[in-house]
Coordinates of C-alpha atoms and ligand atoms in Angstrom, one line a residue:
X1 CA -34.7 -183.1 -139.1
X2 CA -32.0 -184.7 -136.6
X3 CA -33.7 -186.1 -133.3
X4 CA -32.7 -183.8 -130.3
X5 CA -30.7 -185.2 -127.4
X6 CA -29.4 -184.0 -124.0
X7 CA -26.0 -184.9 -123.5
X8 CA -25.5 -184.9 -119.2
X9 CA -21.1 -184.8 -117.8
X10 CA -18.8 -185.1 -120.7
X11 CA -18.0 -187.6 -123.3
X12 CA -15.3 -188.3 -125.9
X13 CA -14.4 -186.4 -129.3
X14 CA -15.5 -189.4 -130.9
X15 CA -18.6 -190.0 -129.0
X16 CA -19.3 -186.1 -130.1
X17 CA -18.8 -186.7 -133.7
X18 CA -20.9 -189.6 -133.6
X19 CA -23.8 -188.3 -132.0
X20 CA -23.5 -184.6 -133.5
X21 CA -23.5 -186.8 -137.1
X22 CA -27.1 -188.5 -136.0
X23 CA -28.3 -185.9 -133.4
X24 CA -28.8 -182.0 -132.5
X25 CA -27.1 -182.5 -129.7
X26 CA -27.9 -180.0 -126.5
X27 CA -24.8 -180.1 -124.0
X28 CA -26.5 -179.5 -120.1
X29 CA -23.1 -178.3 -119.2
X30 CA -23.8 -175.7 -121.5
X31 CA -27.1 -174.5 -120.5
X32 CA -27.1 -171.7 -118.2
X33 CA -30.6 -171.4 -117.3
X34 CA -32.6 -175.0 -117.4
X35 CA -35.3 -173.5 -117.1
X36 CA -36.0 -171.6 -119.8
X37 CA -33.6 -173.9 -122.2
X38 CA -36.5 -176.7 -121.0
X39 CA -39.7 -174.0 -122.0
X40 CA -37.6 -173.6 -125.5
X41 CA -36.4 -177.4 -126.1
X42 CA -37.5 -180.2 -123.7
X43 CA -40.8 -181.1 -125.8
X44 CA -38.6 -181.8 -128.5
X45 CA -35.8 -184.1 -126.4
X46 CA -36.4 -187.9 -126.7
X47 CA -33.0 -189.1 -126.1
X48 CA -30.3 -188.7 -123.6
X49 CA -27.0 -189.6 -122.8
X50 CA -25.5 -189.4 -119.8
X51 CA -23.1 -191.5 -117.1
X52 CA -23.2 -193.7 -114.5
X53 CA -22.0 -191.1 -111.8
X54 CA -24.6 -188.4 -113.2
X55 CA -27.5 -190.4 -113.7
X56 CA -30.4 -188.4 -114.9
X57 CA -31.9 -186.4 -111.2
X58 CA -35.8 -186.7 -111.2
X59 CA -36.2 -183.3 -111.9
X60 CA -34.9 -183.2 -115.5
X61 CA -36.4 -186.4 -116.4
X62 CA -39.6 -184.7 -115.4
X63 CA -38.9 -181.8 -117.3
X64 CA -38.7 -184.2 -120.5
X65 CA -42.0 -185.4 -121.4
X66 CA -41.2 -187.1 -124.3
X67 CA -37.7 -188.9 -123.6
X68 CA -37.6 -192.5 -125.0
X69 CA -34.2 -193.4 -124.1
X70 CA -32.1 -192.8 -121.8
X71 CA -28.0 -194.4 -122.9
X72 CA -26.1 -194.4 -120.2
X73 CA -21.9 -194.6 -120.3
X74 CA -21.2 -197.2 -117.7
X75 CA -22.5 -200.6 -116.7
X76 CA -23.4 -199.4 -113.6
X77 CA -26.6 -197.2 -112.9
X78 CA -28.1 -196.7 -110.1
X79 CA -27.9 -193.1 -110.3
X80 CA -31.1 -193.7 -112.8
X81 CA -34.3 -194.4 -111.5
X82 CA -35.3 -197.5 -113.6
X83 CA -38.9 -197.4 -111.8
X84 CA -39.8 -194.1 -113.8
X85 CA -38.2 -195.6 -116.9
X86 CA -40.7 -198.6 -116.8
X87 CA -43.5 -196.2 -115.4
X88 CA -42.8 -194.0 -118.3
X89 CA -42.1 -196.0 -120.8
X90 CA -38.7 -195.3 -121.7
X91 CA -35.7 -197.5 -122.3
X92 CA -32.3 -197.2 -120.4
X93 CA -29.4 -198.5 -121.9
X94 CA -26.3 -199.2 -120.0
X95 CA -22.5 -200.5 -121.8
X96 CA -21.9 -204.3 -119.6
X97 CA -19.1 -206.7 -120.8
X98 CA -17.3 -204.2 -122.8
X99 CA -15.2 -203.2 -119.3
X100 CA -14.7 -206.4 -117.8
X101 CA -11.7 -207.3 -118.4
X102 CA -10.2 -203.4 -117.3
X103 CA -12.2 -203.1 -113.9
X104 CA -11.2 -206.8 -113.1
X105 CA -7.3 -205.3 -114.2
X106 CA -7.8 -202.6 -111.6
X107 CA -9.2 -205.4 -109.0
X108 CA -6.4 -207.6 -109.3
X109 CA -4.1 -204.3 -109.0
X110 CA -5.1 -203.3 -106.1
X111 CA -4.8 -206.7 -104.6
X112 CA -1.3 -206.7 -105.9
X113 CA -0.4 -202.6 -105.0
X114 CA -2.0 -203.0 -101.2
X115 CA -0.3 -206.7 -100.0
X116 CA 3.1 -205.8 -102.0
X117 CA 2.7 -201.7 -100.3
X118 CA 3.5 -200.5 -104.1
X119 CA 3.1 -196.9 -102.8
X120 CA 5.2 -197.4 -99.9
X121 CA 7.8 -198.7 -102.0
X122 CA 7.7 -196.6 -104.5
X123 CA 8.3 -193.6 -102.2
X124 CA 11.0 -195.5 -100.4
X125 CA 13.3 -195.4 -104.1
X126 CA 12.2 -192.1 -104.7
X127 CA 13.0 -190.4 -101.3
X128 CA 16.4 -192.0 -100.7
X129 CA 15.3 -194.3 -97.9
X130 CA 16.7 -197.1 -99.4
X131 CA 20.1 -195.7 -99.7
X132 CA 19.8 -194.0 -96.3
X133 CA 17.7 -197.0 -94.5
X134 CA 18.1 -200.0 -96.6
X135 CA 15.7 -202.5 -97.6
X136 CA 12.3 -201.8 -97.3
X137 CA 10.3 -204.1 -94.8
X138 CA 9.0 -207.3 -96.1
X139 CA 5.5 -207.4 -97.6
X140 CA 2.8 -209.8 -98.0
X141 CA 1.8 -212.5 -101.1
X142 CA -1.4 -212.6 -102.4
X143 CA -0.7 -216.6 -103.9
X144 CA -2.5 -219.0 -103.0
X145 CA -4.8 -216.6 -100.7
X146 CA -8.5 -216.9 -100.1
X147 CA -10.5 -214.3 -101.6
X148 CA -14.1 -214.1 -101.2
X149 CA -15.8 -211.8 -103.9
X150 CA -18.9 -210.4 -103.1
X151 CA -21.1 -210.0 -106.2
X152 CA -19.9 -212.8 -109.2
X153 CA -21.5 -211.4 -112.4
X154 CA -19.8 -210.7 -115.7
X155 CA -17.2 -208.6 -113.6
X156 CA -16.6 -210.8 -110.7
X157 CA -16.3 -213.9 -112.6
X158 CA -13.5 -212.4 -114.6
X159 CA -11.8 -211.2 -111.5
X160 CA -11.8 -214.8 -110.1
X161 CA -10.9 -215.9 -113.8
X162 CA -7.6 -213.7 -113.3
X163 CA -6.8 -214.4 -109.8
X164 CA -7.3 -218.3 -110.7
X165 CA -3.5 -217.7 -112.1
X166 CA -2.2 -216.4 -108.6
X167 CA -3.6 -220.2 -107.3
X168 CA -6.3 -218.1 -104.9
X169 CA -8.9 -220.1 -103.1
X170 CA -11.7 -218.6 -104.7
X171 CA -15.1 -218.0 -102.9
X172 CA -18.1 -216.1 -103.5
X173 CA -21.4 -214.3 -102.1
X174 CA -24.4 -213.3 -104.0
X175 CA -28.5 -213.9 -103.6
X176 CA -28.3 -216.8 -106.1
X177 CA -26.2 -219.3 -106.0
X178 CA -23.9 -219.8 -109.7
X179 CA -22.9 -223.0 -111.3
X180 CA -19.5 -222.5 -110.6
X181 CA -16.6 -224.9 -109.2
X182 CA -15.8 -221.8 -106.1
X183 CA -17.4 -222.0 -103.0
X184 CA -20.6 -220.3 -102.4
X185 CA -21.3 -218.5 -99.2
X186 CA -25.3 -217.2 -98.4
X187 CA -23.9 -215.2 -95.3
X188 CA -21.7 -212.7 -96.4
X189 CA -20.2 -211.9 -92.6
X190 CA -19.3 -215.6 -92.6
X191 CA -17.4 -215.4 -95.8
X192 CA -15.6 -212.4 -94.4
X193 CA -14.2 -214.6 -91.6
X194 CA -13.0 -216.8 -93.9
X195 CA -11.2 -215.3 -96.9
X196 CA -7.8 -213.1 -96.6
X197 CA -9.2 -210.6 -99.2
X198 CA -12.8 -209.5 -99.6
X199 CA -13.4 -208.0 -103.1
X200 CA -17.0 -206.1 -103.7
X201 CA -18.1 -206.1 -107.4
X202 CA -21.8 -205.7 -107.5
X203 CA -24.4 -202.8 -108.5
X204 CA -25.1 -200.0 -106.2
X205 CA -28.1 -198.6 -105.1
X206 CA -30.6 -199.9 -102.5
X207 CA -30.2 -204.0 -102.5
X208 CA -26.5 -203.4 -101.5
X209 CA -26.4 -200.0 -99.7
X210 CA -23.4 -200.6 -97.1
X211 CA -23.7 -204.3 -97.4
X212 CA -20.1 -204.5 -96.6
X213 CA -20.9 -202.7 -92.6
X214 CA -18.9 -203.0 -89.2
X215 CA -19.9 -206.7 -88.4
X216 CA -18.6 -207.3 -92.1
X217 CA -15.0 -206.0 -91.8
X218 CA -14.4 -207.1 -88.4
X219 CA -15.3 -210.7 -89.5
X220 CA -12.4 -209.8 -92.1
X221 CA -10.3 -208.9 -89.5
X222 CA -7.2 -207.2 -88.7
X223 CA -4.5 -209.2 -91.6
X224 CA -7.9 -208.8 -94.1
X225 CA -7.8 -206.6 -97.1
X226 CA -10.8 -205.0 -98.6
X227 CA -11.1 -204.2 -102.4
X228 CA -14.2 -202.3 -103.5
X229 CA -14.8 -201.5 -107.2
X230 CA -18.3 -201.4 -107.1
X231 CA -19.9 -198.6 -105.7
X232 CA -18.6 -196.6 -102.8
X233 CA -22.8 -197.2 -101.2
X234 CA -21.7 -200.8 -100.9
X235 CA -19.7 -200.4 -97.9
X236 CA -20.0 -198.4 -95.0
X237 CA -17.6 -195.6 -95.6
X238 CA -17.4 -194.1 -91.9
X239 CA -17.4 -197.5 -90.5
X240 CA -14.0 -198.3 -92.8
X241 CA -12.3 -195.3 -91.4
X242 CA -12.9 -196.5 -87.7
X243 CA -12.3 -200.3 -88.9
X244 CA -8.7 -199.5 -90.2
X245 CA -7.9 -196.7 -87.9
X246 CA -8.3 -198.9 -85.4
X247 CA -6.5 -202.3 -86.8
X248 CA -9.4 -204.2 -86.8
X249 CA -9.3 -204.5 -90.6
X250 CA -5.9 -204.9 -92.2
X251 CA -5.8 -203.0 -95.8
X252 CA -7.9 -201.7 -98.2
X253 CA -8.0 -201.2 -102.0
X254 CA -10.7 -198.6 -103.2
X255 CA -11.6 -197.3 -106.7
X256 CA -15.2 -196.0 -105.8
X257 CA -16.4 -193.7 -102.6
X258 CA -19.4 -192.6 -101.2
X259 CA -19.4 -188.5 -102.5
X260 CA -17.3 -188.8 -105.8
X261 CA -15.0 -187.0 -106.4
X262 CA -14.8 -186.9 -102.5
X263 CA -13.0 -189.3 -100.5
X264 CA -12.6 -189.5 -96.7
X265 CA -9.4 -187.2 -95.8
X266 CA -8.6 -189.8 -93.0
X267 CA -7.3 -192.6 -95.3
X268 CA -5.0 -189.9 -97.1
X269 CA -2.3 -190.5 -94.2
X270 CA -2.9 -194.6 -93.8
X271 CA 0.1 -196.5 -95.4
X272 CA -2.1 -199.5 -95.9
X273 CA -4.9 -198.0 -98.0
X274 CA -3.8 -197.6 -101.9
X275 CA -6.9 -195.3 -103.2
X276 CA -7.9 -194.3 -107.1
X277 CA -10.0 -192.2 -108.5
X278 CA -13.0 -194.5 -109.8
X279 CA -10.8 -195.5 -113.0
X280 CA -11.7 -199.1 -112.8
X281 CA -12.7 -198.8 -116.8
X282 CA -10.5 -195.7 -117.3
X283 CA -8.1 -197.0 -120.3
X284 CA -8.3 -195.9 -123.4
X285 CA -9.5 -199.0 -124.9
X286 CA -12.2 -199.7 -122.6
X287 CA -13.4 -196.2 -123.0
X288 CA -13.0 -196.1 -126.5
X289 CA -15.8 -199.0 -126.4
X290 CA -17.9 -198.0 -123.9
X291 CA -18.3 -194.8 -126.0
X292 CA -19.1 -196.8 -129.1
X293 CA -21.7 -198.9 -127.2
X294 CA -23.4 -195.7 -125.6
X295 CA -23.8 -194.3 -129.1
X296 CA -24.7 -197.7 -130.8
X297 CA -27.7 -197.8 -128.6
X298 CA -29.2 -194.4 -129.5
X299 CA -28.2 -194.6 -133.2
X300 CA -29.8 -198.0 -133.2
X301 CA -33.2 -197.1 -131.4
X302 CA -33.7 -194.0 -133.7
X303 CA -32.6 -196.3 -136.7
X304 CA -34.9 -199.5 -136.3
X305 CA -36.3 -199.2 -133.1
X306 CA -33.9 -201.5 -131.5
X307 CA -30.8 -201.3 -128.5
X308 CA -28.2 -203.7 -128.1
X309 CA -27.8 -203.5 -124.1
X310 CA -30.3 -202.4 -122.5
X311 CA -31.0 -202.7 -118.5
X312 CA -32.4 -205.9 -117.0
X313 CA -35.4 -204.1 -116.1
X314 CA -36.1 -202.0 -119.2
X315 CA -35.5 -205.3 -121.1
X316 CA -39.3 -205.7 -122.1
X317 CA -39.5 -202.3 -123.0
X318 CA -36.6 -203.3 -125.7
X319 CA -36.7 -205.0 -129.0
X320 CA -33.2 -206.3 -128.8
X321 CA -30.9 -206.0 -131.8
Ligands
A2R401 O1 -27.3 -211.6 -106.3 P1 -27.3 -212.1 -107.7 O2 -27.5 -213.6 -107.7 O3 -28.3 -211.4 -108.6 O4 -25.8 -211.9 -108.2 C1 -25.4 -210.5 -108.6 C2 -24.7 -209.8 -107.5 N1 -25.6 -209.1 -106.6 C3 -25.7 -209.2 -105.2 N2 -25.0 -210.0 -104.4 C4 -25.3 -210.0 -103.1 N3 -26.2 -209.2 -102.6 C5 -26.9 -208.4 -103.4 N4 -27.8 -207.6 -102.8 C6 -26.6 -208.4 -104.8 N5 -27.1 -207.7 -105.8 C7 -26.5 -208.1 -106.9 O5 -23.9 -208.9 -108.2 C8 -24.3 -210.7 -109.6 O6 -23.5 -211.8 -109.4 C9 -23.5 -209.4 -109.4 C10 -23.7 -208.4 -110.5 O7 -23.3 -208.9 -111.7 P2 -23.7 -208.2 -113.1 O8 -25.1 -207.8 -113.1 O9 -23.2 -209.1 -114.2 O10 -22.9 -206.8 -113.1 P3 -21.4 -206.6 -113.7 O11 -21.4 -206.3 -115.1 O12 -20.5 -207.6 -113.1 O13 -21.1 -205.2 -112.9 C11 -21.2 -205.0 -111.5 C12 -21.0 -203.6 -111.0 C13 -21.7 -202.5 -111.8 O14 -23.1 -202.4 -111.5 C14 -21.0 -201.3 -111.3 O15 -21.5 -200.8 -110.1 C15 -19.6 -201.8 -111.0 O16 -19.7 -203.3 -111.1 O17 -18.7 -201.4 -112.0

C-alpha cells in the first residue's frame, strides 16, 4: 500500500513521476468538492506537498488529522504556520541553498536592469528612437556603489559574494550581527541613509512585515534604488508607490509583491521600476533541484524516518539524514 499525499499548486513532470512512483498522489487542484474528498480521504493523508506561495491554509491542515509532513517547494514559508506544525507534531520541510546562487542572479539583475534602464533601452532600439532621437540618455553605474542588504543568510551572503566583483561597499542589517568583513548596521533606517542600493533578502511573515516602511525609503532617498527578492510583506507596498511617485525614492527592482500574482497597476507606467514576476529561482536548473529536494524529503521520511532540510523550527521534530 503506497502512502497517500495531497499535492497543493502545481509541480514538475518529474516531481509527478517521482512522487506518483512512492505515493497515491491526490492533486487539490483536482478536487471539486473538499469536503466530501476529505470525509472519503483525509484520515488516510499523512504527507503533503505544496509551495511557498500556497502554503497549506489552516483549514485543510485541520481537515488532515494524521499529516506528518508537510514538503514544501521553496525556501521560503511563511505561508505555513510552523506553530501548528510543532503543536501537532508534524515536520515541514522547506528546499534552502539549492536556489542561492539563481535568486542572488536575479538580485544582481535587477541592480544592473534598473541603474543601466535595460527596459528603457531596449524599447529605445526596438521603437526607432535611436534612429529618430539618437543616443539614449546616459545611465547610472552600479561599481563601486554602496549597497546595504537587509537580511545576510545563505541568499544575502551570496548576493554580496557576487556584487564583491562590481567593487560595491558592501553593508548589511540583520538581528545578529555575522562574522563577516562588511559593515554591520543594527538600525536599518540608518543604513538606508547610507547605501546607494537597499537589497531585502529575508523571510516573510510577521518579524519583517513592511520592515522596509516610509521612514525607510526616504532615508534611501531620492538617487536610492530598492531591490526586494524577499517577500512582497517586507516592504510597505502602498508606501513605495507614494515614495517613487513622488521622487523621494530613486528606483526600484522587485521580484515579489504583496497579492501575488497582483502587482500595483501604478508602477506599470514608472520608467524607473524594472518589475518580474517572483522568478528569483525560476531557471530550469534551480527548479529542477528544488523539485528533487521537495521529493527527497518525503521519500526519505516515509523510507527511514528521516528529512534532509527541514525548517529551523521543526528541526527537533526531525531525525536529520
Ligand atoms: O536576523 P538574523 O540574524 O536571524 O538574520 C537573518 C535575517 N533576518 C532578519 N533581519 C532583520 N530583521 C529581521 N526581522 C530578520 N529576520 C531574519 O534574514 C538572516 O541573515 C536572513 C535569512 O537568512 P536564511 O534563513 O539563510 O534564509 P535564505 O535562505 O537566505 O532565504 C531568505 C528568504 C526566504 O525566506 C524567501 O523569503 C526568500 O529569501 O527567497
Amino acid at each position: 500500500m503506497k502512502p497517500e499525499m495531497l499535492l497543493i499548486g502545481g509541480a514538475t513532470e518529474r516531481m509527478l513521476s517521482k512522487m506518483n512512483a512512492v505515493f497515491q498522489v491526490h492533486m487539490l487542484s483536482e478536487i471539486e468538492d473538499f469536503d466530501a474528498w476529505a470525509s472519503a480521504h483525509a484520515e488516510k493523508i499523512t504527507a503533503v506537498a505544496t509551495n511557498g506561495h500556497d502554503g497549506v491554509k489552516p483549514e485543510i491542515m485541520a481537515a488532515l488529522p494524521n499529516l506528518k509532513i508537510i514538503s514544501c517547494y521553496g525556501v521560503g514559508y511563511d505561508a505555513i504556520d510552523t506553530g501548528v506544525c510543532v503543536a501537532r507534531g508534524i515536520i515541514a520541510t522547506h528546499t534552502p541553498g539549492v536556489l542561492n546562487a539563481d535568486v542572488a542572479n536575479l538580485a544582481v539583475l535587477l541592480m544592473l536592469a534598473s541603474s543601466r534602464c535595460l527596459i528603457r533601452d531596449d524599447l529605445w532600439v526596438r521603437s526607432g528612437n535611436w534612429a529618430k532621437n539618437g543616443n539614449a540618455p546616459l545611465t547610472r553605474s552600479i561599481e563601486n556603489k554602496k549597497v546595504g542588504i537587509l537580511g545576510l543568510g545563505r541568499i544575502g551572503a551570496e548576493i554580496a559574494r557576487k556584487l564583491e566583483v562590481f567593487g560595491c561597499d558592501i553593508s548589511y542589517h540583520t538581528r545578529t550581527q555575522k562574522e563577516v568583513a562588511y559593515t554591520y548596521y543594527d538600525d536599518l533606517e540608518t543604513m538606508a541613509s547610507d547605501v546607494d542600493y537597499l537589497i531585502a533578502i529575508t523571510p516573510g511573515g510577521p518579524a519583517t512585515h513592511k520592515l522596509i516602511n516610509r521612514e525607510v525609503m526616504n532615508a534611501l532617498g531620492s538617487e536610492g534604488t530598492l531591490i526586494n527578492v524577499a517577500r512582497g510583506s517586507v516592504v510597505d507596498e502602498q508606501e513605495l508607490v507614494l515614495a517613487l511617485q513622488e521622487g523621494r525614492l530613486g528606483f526600484a527592482g522587485l521580484d515579489v509583491f504583496e497579492h501575488e500574482p497582483n502587482a500595483p497597476e501604478a508602477l506599470f507606467e514608472m520608467e524607473n521600476v524594472v518589475l518580474t514576476p517572483h522568478t528569483a529561482s525560476a531557471t530550469i536548473e534551480t527548479r529542477q533541484a528544488m523539485g528533487d529536494l521537495t521529493v527527497e524529503n518525503l521519500i526519505s521520511f516515509f523510507e527511514n524516518g528521516t528529512v534532509i532540510s527541514p525548517v529551523p523550527e521543526c528541526a527537533d521534530l526531525a531525525s536529520i539524514a
